[in-house]
PDB file of C-alpha atoms in Angstrom:
ATOM      1  CA  MET A   1       0.000   0.000   0.000  1.00 51.00           C
ATOM      2  CA  ASN A   2       1.491   3.359  -1.020  1.00 55.00           C
ATOM      3  CA  THR A   3       1.727   6.447   1.159  1.00 68.00           C
ATOM      4  CA  LEU A   4      -1.339   8.139  -0.305  1.00 69.00           C
ATOM      5  CA  SER A   5      -3.509   5.045   0.151  1.00 75.00           C
ATOM      6  CA  THR A   6      -2.377   4.858   3.763  1.00 79.00           C
ATOM      7  CA  GLN A   7      -3.217   8.526   4.335  1.00 76.00           C
ATOM      8  CA  ILE A   8      -6.679   8.244   2.786  1.00 78.00           C
ATOM      9  CA  LEU A   9      -7.363   5.037   4.683  1.00 77.00           C
ATOM     10  CA  ASP A  10      -6.353   6.751   7.902  1.00 78.00           C
ATOM     11  CA  ALA A  11      -8.932   9.487   7.224  1.00 75.00           C
ATOM     12  CA  LEU A  12     -11.556   6.784   6.673  1.00 78.00           C
ATOM     13  CA  GLN A  13     -10.970   4.932   9.938  1.00 79.00           C
ATOM     14  CA  GLU A  14     -14.106   4.147  11.908  1.00 74.00           C
ATOM     15  CA  ASP A  15     -13.232   6.471  14.782  1.00 76.00           C
ATOM     16  CA  LYS A  16     -13.016   9.363  12.295  1.00 81.00           C
ATOM     17  CA  ARG A  17     -15.783   8.240   9.982  1.00 82.00           C
ATOM     18  CA  ALA A  18     -18.683   9.977  11.750  1.00 84.00           C
ATOM     19  CA  THR A  19     -16.951  13.354  11.563  1.00 87.00           C
ATOM     20  CA  LEU A  20     -15.980  12.793   7.934  1.00 86.00           C
ATOM     21  CA  VAL A  21     -19.540  11.892   6.960  1.00 87.00           C
ATOM     22  CA  GLN A  22     -20.941  14.904   8.826  1.00 89.00           C
ATOM     23  CA  ASP A  23     -18.508  17.263   7.069  1.00 89.00           C
ATOM     24  CA  TRP A  24     -19.337  15.597   3.764  1.00 87.00           C
ATOM     25  CA  ILE A  25     -23.087  16.065   4.247  1.00 89.00           C
ATOM     26  CA  GLU A  26     -22.648  19.716   5.221  1.00 88.00           C
ATOM     27  CA  GLU A  27     -20.543  20.341   2.120  1.00 87.00           C
ATOM     28  CA  ALA A  28     -23.089  18.540  -0.062  1.00 86.00           C
ATOM     29  CA  LYS A  29     -25.909  20.648   1.367  1.00 85.00           C
ATOM     30  CA  ALA A  30     -23.936  23.826   0.691  1.00 85.00           C
ATOM     31  CA  ARG A  31     -23.466  22.796  -2.937  1.00 80.00           C
ATOM     32  CA  ASN A  32     -26.662  20.939  -3.660  1.00 72.00           C
ATOM     33  CA  GLY A  33     -29.295  22.364  -1.342  1.00 66.00           C
ATOM     34  CA  GLY A  34     -31.712  19.699  -0.189  1.00 68.00           C
ATOM     35  CA  LEU A  35     -30.547  16.118   0.171  1.00 76.00           C
ATOM     36  CA  PRO A  36     -32.562  12.900   0.435  1.00 75.00           C
ATOM     37  CA  ARG A  37     -33.141  11.508   3.923  1.00 77.00           C
ATOM     38  CA  SER A  38     -30.839   8.617   3.164  1.00 81.00           C
ATOM     39  CA  ALA A  39     -27.884  10.910   2.362  1.00 84.00           C
ATOM     40  CA  ALA A  40     -26.007  10.208   5.612  1.00 85.00           C
ATOM     41  CA  ALA A  41     -26.509   6.451   5.256  1.00 88.00           C
ATOM     42  CA  ASP A  42     -25.467   6.618   1.593  1.00 88.00           C
ATOM     43  CA  ALA A  43     -22.340   8.556   2.518  1.00 88.00           C
ATOM     44  CA  GLY A  44     -21.528   5.979   5.173  1.00 88.00           C
ATOM     45  CA  GLU A  45     -21.791   3.160   2.607  1.00 90.00           C
ATOM     46  CA  VAL A  46     -19.452   4.987   0.220  1.00 90.00           C
ATOM     47  CA  VAL A  47     -16.879   5.629   2.943  1.00 88.00           C
ATOM     48  CA  SER A  48     -17.039   2.011   4.100  1.00 90.00           C
ATOM     49  CA  ALA A  49     -16.591   0.711   0.531  1.00 90.00           C
ATOM     50  CA  MET A  50     -13.670   3.071  -0.061  1.00 88.00           C
ATOM     51  CA  ALA A  51     -11.927   1.903   3.108  1.00 87.00           C
ATOM     52  CA  HIS A  52     -12.516  -1.749   2.205  1.00 89.00           C
ATOM     53  CA  ALA A  53     -11.025  -1.261  -1.290  1.00 89.00           C
ATOM     54  CA  LEU A  54      -7.966   0.569   0.053  1.00 86.00           C
ATOM     55  CA  ARG A  55      -7.321  -2.154   2.637  1.00 86.00           C
ATOM     56  CA  ASP A  56      -7.380  -4.661  -0.234  1.00 88.00           C
ATOM     57  CA  GLY A  57      -4.729  -2.620  -2.059  1.00 87.00           C
ATOM     58  CA  ALA A  58      -6.910  -0.852  -4.657  1.00 86.00           C
ATOM     59  CA  ASN A  59      -4.941   1.350  -7.064  1.00 86.00           C
ATOM     60  CA  VAL A  60      -5.653   4.984  -6.172  1.00 83.00           C
ATOM     61  CA  ASP A  61      -4.476   6.081  -9.626  1.00 82.00           C
ATOM     62  CA  SER A  62      -6.978   3.921 -11.528  1.00 86.00           C
ATOM     63  CA  PHE A  63     -10.669   3.552 -10.734  1.00 88.00           C
ATOM     64  CA  ASN A  64     -10.790   0.684 -13.252  1.00 88.00           C
ATOM     65  CA  ASP A  65      -8.961  -1.514 -10.754  1.00 89.00           C
ATOM     66  CA  PRO A  66     -11.226  -4.546 -10.029  1.00 91.00           C
ATOM     67  CA  LYS A  67     -10.658  -3.968  -6.328  1.00 92.00           C
ATOM     68  CA  TRP A  68     -12.889  -0.900  -6.597  1.00 92.00           C
ATOM     69  CA  SER A  69     -15.823  -3.090  -7.722  1.00 92.00           C
ATOM     70  CA  ALA A  70     -17.629  -2.967  -4.357  1.00 92.00           C
ATOM     71  CA  LEU A  71     -17.420   0.829  -4.321  1.00 91.00           C
ATOM     72  CA  GLN A  72     -18.542   0.943  -7.943  1.00 93.00           C
ATOM     73  CA  GLN A  73     -21.601  -1.119  -7.009  1.00 93.00           C
ATOM     74  CA  VAL A  74     -22.465   1.288  -4.192  1.00 92.00           C
ATOM     75  CA  LEU A  75     -22.095   4.275  -6.529  1.00 91.00           C
ATOM     76  CA  SER A  76     -24.137   2.492  -9.197  1.00 91.00           C
ATOM     77  CA  ASP A  77     -26.970   1.830  -6.729  1.00 90.00           C
ATOM     78  CA  LEU A  78     -26.949   5.495  -5.655  1.00 88.00           C
ATOM     79  CA  SER A  79     -27.059   6.645  -9.278  1.00 88.00           C
ATOM     80  CA  ARG A  80     -29.951   4.376 -10.178  1.00 87.00           C
ATOM     81  CA  SER A  81     -31.831   5.380  -7.037  1.00 86.00           C
ATOM     82  CA  GLY A  82     -31.328   9.057  -7.884  1.00 84.00           C
ATOM     83  CA  ALA A  83     -32.504   8.509 -11.448  1.00 83.00           C
ATOM     84  CA  ALA A  84     -35.637   6.725 -10.234  1.00 81.00           C
ATOM     85  CA  GLN A  85     -36.370   9.576  -7.798  1.00 81.00           C
ATOM     86  CA  GLY A  86     -36.118  12.182 -10.557  1.00 79.00           C
ATOM     87  CA  GLN A  87     -32.821  13.735  -9.508  1.00 81.00           C
ATOM     88  CA  SER A  88     -30.570  15.328 -12.118  1.00 81.00           C
ATOM     89  CA  VAL A  89     -27.183  13.978 -13.093  1.00 83.00           C
ATOM     90  CA  GLY A  90     -25.671  17.145 -11.631  1.00 81.00           C
ATOM     91  CA  GLN A  91     -27.231  16.551  -8.224  1.00 82.00           C
ATOM     92  CA  THR A  92     -25.963  12.987  -8.185  1.00 82.00           C
ATOM     93  CA  SER A  93     -22.418  13.925  -9.182  1.00 83.00           C
ATOM     94  CA  VAL A  94     -22.200  16.910  -6.835  1.00 86.00           C
ATOM     95  CA  PHE A  95     -23.068  14.671  -3.902  1.00 87.00           C
ATOM     96  CA  VAL A  96     -20.027  12.438  -4.351  1.00 87.00           C
ATOM     97  CA  LEU A  97     -17.781  15.380  -5.286  1.00 89.00           C
ATOM     98  CA  ALA A  98     -18.575  16.939  -1.915  1.00 89.00           C
ATOM     99  CA  ILE A  99     -16.432  14.297  -0.176  1.00 89.00           C
ATOM    100  CA  LYS A 100     -13.373  15.890  -1.717  1.00 87.00           C
ATOM    101  CA  LYS A 101     -13.169  18.818   0.693  1.00 88.00           C
ATOM    102  CA  PRO A 102     -13.251  16.879   4.012  1.00 87.00           C
ATOM    103  CA  LEU A 103     -10.773  14.311   2.673  1.00 85.00           C
ATOM    104  CA  LEU A 104      -8.416  17.008   1.422  1.00 84.00           C
ATOM    105  CA  SER A 105      -8.626  18.712   4.800  1.00 84.00           C
ATOM    106  CA  ALA A 106      -7.659  15.437   6.474  1.00 80.00           C
ATOM    107  CA  LEU A 107      -4.674  15.035   4.136  1.00 78.00           C
ATOM    108  CA  GLN A 108      -3.605  18.605   4.789  1.00 79.00           C
ATOM    109  CA  GLN A 109      -3.586  18.019   8.539  1.00 78.00           C
ATOM    110  CA  ARG A 110      -1.518  14.863   8.062  1.00 70.00           C
ATOM    111  CA  ASN A 111       1.063  16.326   5.671  1.00 65.00           C
ATOM    112  CA  GLY A 112       1.424  19.643   7.425  1.00 63.00           C
ATOM    113  CA  SER A 113       3.891  21.954   5.677  1.00 63.00           C
ATOM    114  CA  ASP A 114       5.276  19.356   3.250  1.00 63.00           C
ATOM    115  CA  GLY A 115       4.201  21.176   0.104  1.00 64.00           C
ATOM    116  CA  VAL A 116       5.447  18.598  -2.392  1.00 71.00           C
ATOM    117  CA  GLN A 117       3.792  15.666  -0.626  1.00 70.00           C
ATOM    118  CA  LEU A 118       0.614  17.669  -0.064  1.00 71.00           C
ATOM    119  CA  ALA A 119       0.362  18.692  -3.735  1.00 76.00           C
ATOM    120  CA  SER A 120       0.865  15.094  -4.859  1.00 75.00           C
ATOM    121  CA  ALA A 121      -1.770  13.841  -2.423  1.00 74.00           C
ATOM    122  CA  PHE A 122      -4.242  16.532  -3.458  1.00 79.00           C
ATOM    123  CA  TRP A 123      -3.832  15.708  -7.148  1.00 81.00           C
ATOM    124  CA  ALA A 124      -4.210  11.946  -6.694  1.00 79.00           C
ATOM    125  CA  LEU A 125      -7.238  12.282  -4.412  1.00 82.00           C
ATOM    126  CA  THR A 126      -8.887  14.782  -6.752  1.00 86.00           C
ATOM    127  CA  THR A 127      -8.393  12.396  -9.672  1.00 86.00           C
ATOM    128  CA  LEU A 128      -9.908   9.509  -7.679  1.00 87.00           C
ATOM    129  CA  VAL A 129     -12.986  11.439  -6.540  1.00 89.00           C
ATOM    130  CA  ASP A 130     -13.499  12.888 -10.027  1.00 91.00           C
ATOM    131  CA  SER A 131     -13.384   9.336 -11.403  1.00 90.00           C
ATOM    132  CA  MET A 132     -16.023   8.323  -8.875  1.00 90.00           C
ATOM    133  CA  ALA A 133     -18.237  11.225  -9.942  1.00 90.00           C
ATOM    134  CA  GLN A 134     -17.762  10.388 -13.614  1.00 91.00           C
ATOM    135  CA  TYR A 135     -18.656   6.768 -12.931  1.00 90.00           C
ATOM    136  CA  MET A 136     -21.851   7.883 -11.181  1.00 90.00           C
ATOM    137  CA  ALA A 137     -22.745  10.232 -14.045  1.00 89.00           C
ATOM    138  CA  THR A 138     -22.279   7.462 -16.609  1.00 90.00           C
ATOM    139  CA  THR A 139     -24.346   5.004 -14.572  1.00 90.00           C
ATOM    140  CA  PHE A 140     -27.017   7.658 -13.974  1.00 89.00           C
ATOM    141  CA  GLN A 141     -27.309   8.361 -17.700  1.00 89.00           C
ATOM    142  CA  ARG A 142     -27.619   4.662 -18.467  1.00 89.00           C
ATOM    143  CA  ALA A 143     -30.276   4.283 -15.773  1.00 88.00           C
ATOM    144  CA  ARG A 144     -32.253   7.241 -17.144  1.00 87.00           C
ATOM    145  CA  GLU A 145     -32.141   5.761 -20.638  1.00 87.00           C
ATOM    146  CA  GLU A 146     -33.444   2.455 -19.277  1.00 86.00           C
ATOM    147  CA  ILE A 147     -36.258   4.266 -17.458  1.00 83.00           C
ATOM    148  CA  ILE A 148     -37.177   6.256 -20.566  1.00 83.00           C
ATOM    149  CA  THR A 149     -37.161   3.118 -22.713  1.00 80.00           C
ATOM    150  CA  ARG A 150     -39.365   1.277 -20.211  1.00 78.00           C
ATOM    151  CA  GLN A 151     -41.764   4.238 -20.018  1.00 72.00           C
ATOM    152  CA  GLN A 152     -41.974   4.396 -23.803  1.00 71.00           C
ATOM    153  CA  GLU A 153     -42.828   0.698 -23.926  1.00 68.00           C
ATOM    154  CA  GLU A 154     -45.495   1.170 -21.262  1.00 63.00           C
ATOM    155  CA  LEU A 155     -46.945   4.165 -23.124  1.00 63.00           C
ATOM    156  CA  LEU A 156     -47.048   2.116 -26.314  1.00 61.00           C
ATOM    157  CA  GLU A 157     -49.022  -0.573 -24.529  1.00 58.00           C
ATOM    158  CA  LEU A 158     -51.366   1.992 -22.984  1.00 55.00           C
ATOM    159  CA  SER A 159     -51.864   3.826 -26.282  1.00 60.00           C
ATOM    160  CA  THR A 160     -52.788   0.640 -28.161  1.00 70.00           C
ATOM    161  CA  PRO A 161     -55.378  -1.143 -26.014  1.00 82.00           C
ATOM    162  CA  VAL A 162     -57.194  -4.183 -27.372  1.00 86.00           C
ATOM    163  CA  VAL A 163     -60.809  -4.115 -26.255  1.00 88.00           C
ATOM    164  CA  LYS A 164     -63.558  -6.689 -26.614  1.00 89.00           C
ATOM    165  CA  LEU A 165     -66.541  -5.009 -28.295  1.00 88.00           C
ATOM    166  CA  TRP A 166     -68.721  -8.077 -28.626  1.00 89.00           C
ATOM    167  CA  GLU A 167     -68.575 -11.822 -28.434  1.00 89.00           C
ATOM    168  CA  GLY A 168     -65.911 -12.753 -31.000  1.00 90.00           C
ATOM    169  CA  VAL A 169     -65.175  -9.129 -31.941  1.00 92.00           C
ATOM    170  CA  LEU A 170     -62.059  -7.222 -30.847  1.00 93.00           C
ATOM    171  CA  ALA A 171     -61.084  -3.609 -31.546  1.00 91.00           C
ATOM    172  CA  VAL A 172     -57.860  -1.633 -31.486  1.00 89.00           C
ATOM    173  CA  PRO A 173     -58.359   2.153 -31.446  1.00 87.00           C
ATOM    174  CA  MET A 174     -55.211   3.703 -32.933  1.00 83.00           C
ATOM    175  CA  ILE A 175     -54.321   7.237 -31.840  1.00 79.00           C
ATOM    176  CA  GLY A 176     -51.262   9.149 -33.019  1.00 76.00           C
ATOM    177  CA  THR A 177     -48.443   8.194 -35.354  1.00 74.00           C
ATOM    178  CA  LEU A 178     -48.165   4.569 -36.409  1.00 71.00           C
ATOM    179  CA  ASP A 179     -44.501   3.522 -36.644  1.00 72.00           C
ATOM    180  CA  SER A 180     -42.653   0.195 -36.745  1.00 72.00           C
ATOM    181  CA  ASN A 181     -42.305  -0.191 -32.979  1.00 72.00           C
ATOM    182  CA  ARG A 182     -45.918   0.593 -32.322  1.00 73.00           C
ATOM    183  CA  THR A 183     -47.075  -1.712 -35.101  1.00 76.00           C
ATOM    184  CA  GLN A 184     -45.087  -4.534 -33.533  1.00 78.00           C
ATOM    185  CA  VAL A 185     -46.702  -3.918 -30.141  1.00 79.00           C
ATOM    186  CA  VAL A 186     -50.181  -3.769 -31.720  1.00 80.00           C
ATOM    187  CA  MET A 187     -49.586  -6.953 -33.675  1.00 83.00           C
ATOM    188  CA  GLU A 188     -48.248  -8.939 -30.708  1.00 84.00           C
ATOM    189  CA  THR A 189     -50.971  -7.724 -28.342  1.00 86.00           C
ATOM    190  CA  LEU A 190     -53.797  -8.245 -30.825  1.00 87.00           C
ATOM    191  CA  LEU A 191     -52.668 -11.707 -31.914  1.00 89.00           C
ATOM    192  CA  GLN A 192     -52.332 -12.841 -28.304  1.00 90.00           C
ATOM    193  CA  LYS A 193     -55.804 -11.479 -27.546  1.00 90.00           C
ATOM    194  CA  ILE A 194     -57.231 -13.359 -30.533  1.00 91.00           C
ATOM    195  CA  VAL A 195     -55.742 -16.566 -29.154  1.00 91.00           C
ATOM    196  CA  ASP A 196     -56.966 -15.872 -25.614  1.00 91.00           C
ATOM    197  CA  THR A 197     -60.539 -14.992 -26.605  1.00 91.00           C
ATOM    198  CA  GLY A 198     -60.965 -17.118 -29.730  1.00 90.00           C
ATOM    199  CA  SER A 199     -62.285 -14.042 -31.564  1.00 91.00           C
ATOM    200  CA  GLU A 200     -63.129 -14.224 -35.260  1.00 91.00           C
ATOM    201  CA  LEU A 201     -62.958 -10.555 -36.120  1.00 93.00           C
ATOM    202  CA  ALA A 202     -60.660  -7.632 -35.266  1.00 93.00           C
ATOM    203  CA  ILE A 203     -61.439  -4.003 -35.975  1.00 93.00           C
ATOM    204  CA  ILE A 204     -58.506  -1.611 -36.400  1.00 91.00           C
ATOM    205  CA  ASP A 205     -59.834   1.899 -35.955  1.00 91.00           C
ATOM    206  CA  ILE A 206     -57.550   4.610 -37.399  1.00 88.00           C
ATOM    207  CA  THR A 207     -59.813   7.562 -36.652  1.00 87.00           C
ATOM    208  CA  GLY A 208     -57.112   8.994 -34.394  1.00 84.00           C
ATOM    209  CA  VAL A 209     -54.281   8.515 -36.882  1.00 82.00           C
ATOM    210  CA  PRO A 210     -53.545  11.994 -38.311  1.00 82.00           C
ATOM    211  CA  THR A 211     -52.123  10.923 -41.691  1.00 79.00           C
ATOM    212  CA  VAL A 212     -51.780   7.748 -43.697  1.00 78.00           C
ATOM    213  CA  ASP A 213     -48.744   7.393 -45.950  1.00 79.00           C
ATOM    214  CA  THR A 214     -47.143   4.434 -47.690  1.00 80.00           C
ATOM    215  CA  LEU A 215     -45.310   3.364 -44.520  1.00 80.00           C
ATOM    216  CA  VAL A 216     -48.452   3.495 -42.356  1.00 79.00           C
ATOM    217  CA  ALA A 217     -50.363   1.535 -44.984  1.00 81.00           C
ATOM    218  CA  GLN A 218     -47.639  -1.122 -45.053  1.00 81.00           C
ATOM    219  CA  HIS A 219     -47.855  -1.438 -41.273  1.00 81.00           C
ATOM    220  CA  LEU A 220     -51.621  -1.890 -41.496  1.00 82.00           C
ATOM    221  CA  LEU A 221     -51.311  -4.493 -44.240  1.00 85.00           C
ATOM    222  CA  LYS A 222     -48.761  -6.476 -42.205  1.00 85.00           C
ATOM    223  CA  THR A 223     -51.095  -6.457 -39.230  1.00 86.00           C
ATOM    224  CA  VAL A 224     -54.042  -7.601 -41.351  1.00 88.00           C
ATOM    225  CA  THR A 225     -51.930 -10.392 -42.852  1.00 89.00           C
ATOM    226  CA  ALA A 226     -50.867 -11.585 -39.399  1.00 90.00           C
ATOM    227  CA  ILE A 227     -54.486 -11.559 -38.210  1.00 90.00           C
ATOM    228  CA  ARG A 228     -55.591 -13.662 -41.169  1.00 91.00           C
ATOM    229  CA  LEU A 229     -52.789 -16.142 -40.555  1.00 91.00           C
ATOM    230  CA  MET A 230     -54.331 -16.651 -37.123  1.00 89.00           C
ATOM    231  CA  GLY A 231     -57.615 -17.655 -38.764  1.00 90.00           C
ATOM    232  CA  ALA A 232     -59.426 -14.376 -38.027  1.00 91.00           C
ATOM    233  CA  ASP A 233     -60.501 -11.508 -40.276  1.00 92.00           C
ATOM    234  CA  CYS A 234     -60.019  -7.756 -40.036  1.00 92.00           C
ATOM    235  CA  ILE A 235     -61.995  -4.578 -40.660  1.00 93.00           C
ATOM    236  CA  ILE A 236     -60.327  -1.162 -40.869  1.00 92.00           C
ATOM    237  CA  SER A 237     -62.499   1.710 -39.693  1.00 92.00           C
ATOM    238  CA  GLY A 238     -61.970   5.457 -39.548  1.00 90.00           C
ATOM    239  CA  ILE A 239     -61.398   5.922 -43.279  1.00 88.00           C
ATOM    240  CA  ARG A 240     -62.084   9.654 -43.577  1.00 86.00           C
ATOM    241  CA  PRO A 241     -62.394  11.388 -46.985  1.00 86.00           C
ATOM    242  CA  GLN A 242     -58.887  12.837 -46.753  1.00 84.00           C
ATOM    243  CA  ILE A 243     -57.390   9.459 -45.924  1.00 82.00           C
ATOM    244  CA  ALA A 244     -59.366   7.784 -48.736  1.00 84.00           C
ATOM    245  CA  GLN A 245     -57.986  10.308 -51.234  1.00 85.00           C
ATOM    246  CA  THR A 246     -54.443   9.815 -49.925  1.00 82.00           C
ATOM    247  CA  ILE A 247     -54.714   6.036 -50.240  1.00 82.00           C
ATOM    248  CA  VAL A 248     -55.927   6.370 -53.835  1.00 84.00           C
ATOM    249  CA  HIS A 249     -53.187   8.872 -54.775  1.00 84.00           C
ATOM    250  CA  LEU A 250     -50.491   6.653 -53.282  1.00 80.00           C
ATOM    251  CA  GLY A 251     -51.802   3.655 -55.178  1.00 82.00           C
ATOM    252  CA  ILE A 252     -52.126   1.598 -52.011  1.00 78.00           C
ATOM    253  CA  ASP A 253     -54.035  -1.626 -52.618  1.00 77.00           C
ATOM    254  CA  LEU A 254     -56.501  -2.416 -49.853  1.00 77.00           C
ATOM    255  CA  GLN A 255     -58.450  -4.816 -52.034  1.00 78.00           C
ATOM    256  CA  GLY A 256     -59.892  -7.676 -50.042  1.00 82.00           C
ATOM    257  CA  ILE A 257     -59.834  -5.686 -46.796  1.00 87.00           C
ATOM    258  CA  SER A 258     -63.140  -4.407 -45.471  1.00 89.00           C
ATOM    259  CA  THR A 259     -63.080  -0.688 -44.649  1.00 89.00           C
ATOM    260  CA  LYS A 260     -65.649   1.518 -42.961  1.00 91.00           C
ATOM    261  CA  ALA A 261     -65.923   5.227 -42.240  1.00 90.00           C
ATOM    262  CA  SER A 262     -66.642   4.828 -38.533  1.00 91.00           C
ATOM    263  CA  LEU A 263     -66.175   2.360 -35.727  1.00 90.00           C
ATOM    264  CA  ALA A 264     -69.963   2.058 -35.417  1.00 90.00           C
ATOM    265  CA  ASP A 265     -70.242   0.986 -39.056  1.00 91.00           C
ATOM    266  CA  ALA A 266     -67.400  -1.497 -38.575  1.00 92.00           C
ATOM    267  CA  LEU A 267     -69.084  -2.985 -35.501  1.00 91.00           C
ATOM    268  CA  SER A 268     -72.365  -3.310 -37.401  1.00 90.00           C
ATOM    269  CA  LEU A 269     -70.573  -5.189 -40.193  1.00 90.00           C
ATOM    270  CA  ALA A 270     -68.759  -7.382 -37.678  1.00 91.00           C
ATOM    271  CA  LEU A 271     -72.011  -8.338 -35.992  1.00 89.00           C
ATOM    272  CA  GLN A 272     -73.539  -9.276 -39.345  1.00 88.00           C
ATOM    273  CA  ARG A 273     -70.549 -11.475 -40.155  1.00 87.00           C
ATOM    274  CA  THR A 274     -70.691 -13.226 -36.834  1.00 84.00           C
ATOM    275  CA  GLY A 275     -74.422 -13.923 -37.160  1.00 83.00           C
ATOM    276  CA  TRP A 276     -75.782 -11.324 -34.743  1.00 81.00           C
ATOM    277  CA  ARG A 277     -78.841  -9.222 -35.513  1.00 78.00           C
ATOM    278  CA  ILE A 278     -79.549  -6.099 -33.475  1.00 76.00           C
ATOM    279  CA  THR A 279     -83.100  -4.725 -33.454  1.00 77.00           C
ATOM    280  CA  ARG A 280     -84.559  -1.684 -31.761  1.00 77.00           C
ATOM    281  CA  GLN A 281     -87.263  -2.385 -29.242  1.00 78.00           C
ATOM    282  CA  ALA A 282     -90.536  -0.722 -30.105  1.00 72.00           C
ATOM    283  CA  SER A 283     -91.538   2.000 -27.647  1.00 64.00           C
TER     284      SER A 283
END
C-alpha cells in the first residue's frame, strides 16, 4: 500500500468516519441544497466501501482496478436510485464530489507543511474522486435511458389497447403516429388477444391517426396479414375522406380488406358477419 492510500485510509478509519460523513453532508448541502433523507446512510456506505477497497490494495491512480468493484456497485446503486427519484445527473455527481473537501482537509492536517507531498496527495485524491463522480454520471445516464425506454414501452401498450366489443369481436383504437415499434406492439398484443378470446374478427380503428402514408399503410397491411394467418378476419375503420384520397393517390391496394368510415359501421358489419342481428325495441 502506497503512502497516499495509507493517508486516505487513515482518514476513513471508523473512529473518524462519523466526523468525515458529517462534514461531507454539510458540504453537499452547501453545494446541492436539499438532500434525500438517506444521504447520511449513503455517505456511510461509500466511505465504508472506499476503506474496504484501500485495505485490499486498490490502485488509487486507476478507478478501473477490479478492487474498486464494491465501491462501484455502491455508486451504481446510488445513481440508479437518484434517477428513479427524478434527480438530475448534476445533483448525483455533486453529492459524491462533496467528499473531496473533508478528505483534502484530512490530508492537509496529516502532511502539514510538506508542500510537495501535499500537492501530490491533493492531485491523486482529486483524480480519484473525479473518477467516482464520472462513474456515477455514466451510470445515472444509463439508468435514465433504461427508465425512458421502459416508459416508452409502457406508453405504447397503454396507447394501443385491445378491447372486446362483442362476443368474437375485438377492436384496437389507434391514436397518433403509427410507426414500426408501435405496429409490432399492436400486432403482438392483438394476436395474443385473438388466441386468448378465440375471436373471429378484429377491428382496427384509425380515426385517431392523423395521416396515412405508404409506410403506415404497409404497417396496417402487415397487421391484417398476421391476423388472417391466425384464422381471423379484419376490418379497418376510420377511413375519412382525406385518408381515402391519400390512399388512392399513393396507389395503395386495400383490395380484399373491409373498410368503414366509422367504428360504429365497422361494428355493425362485424355483428352481421358473426351472425348477430340487433333490433330496436318498439316503444
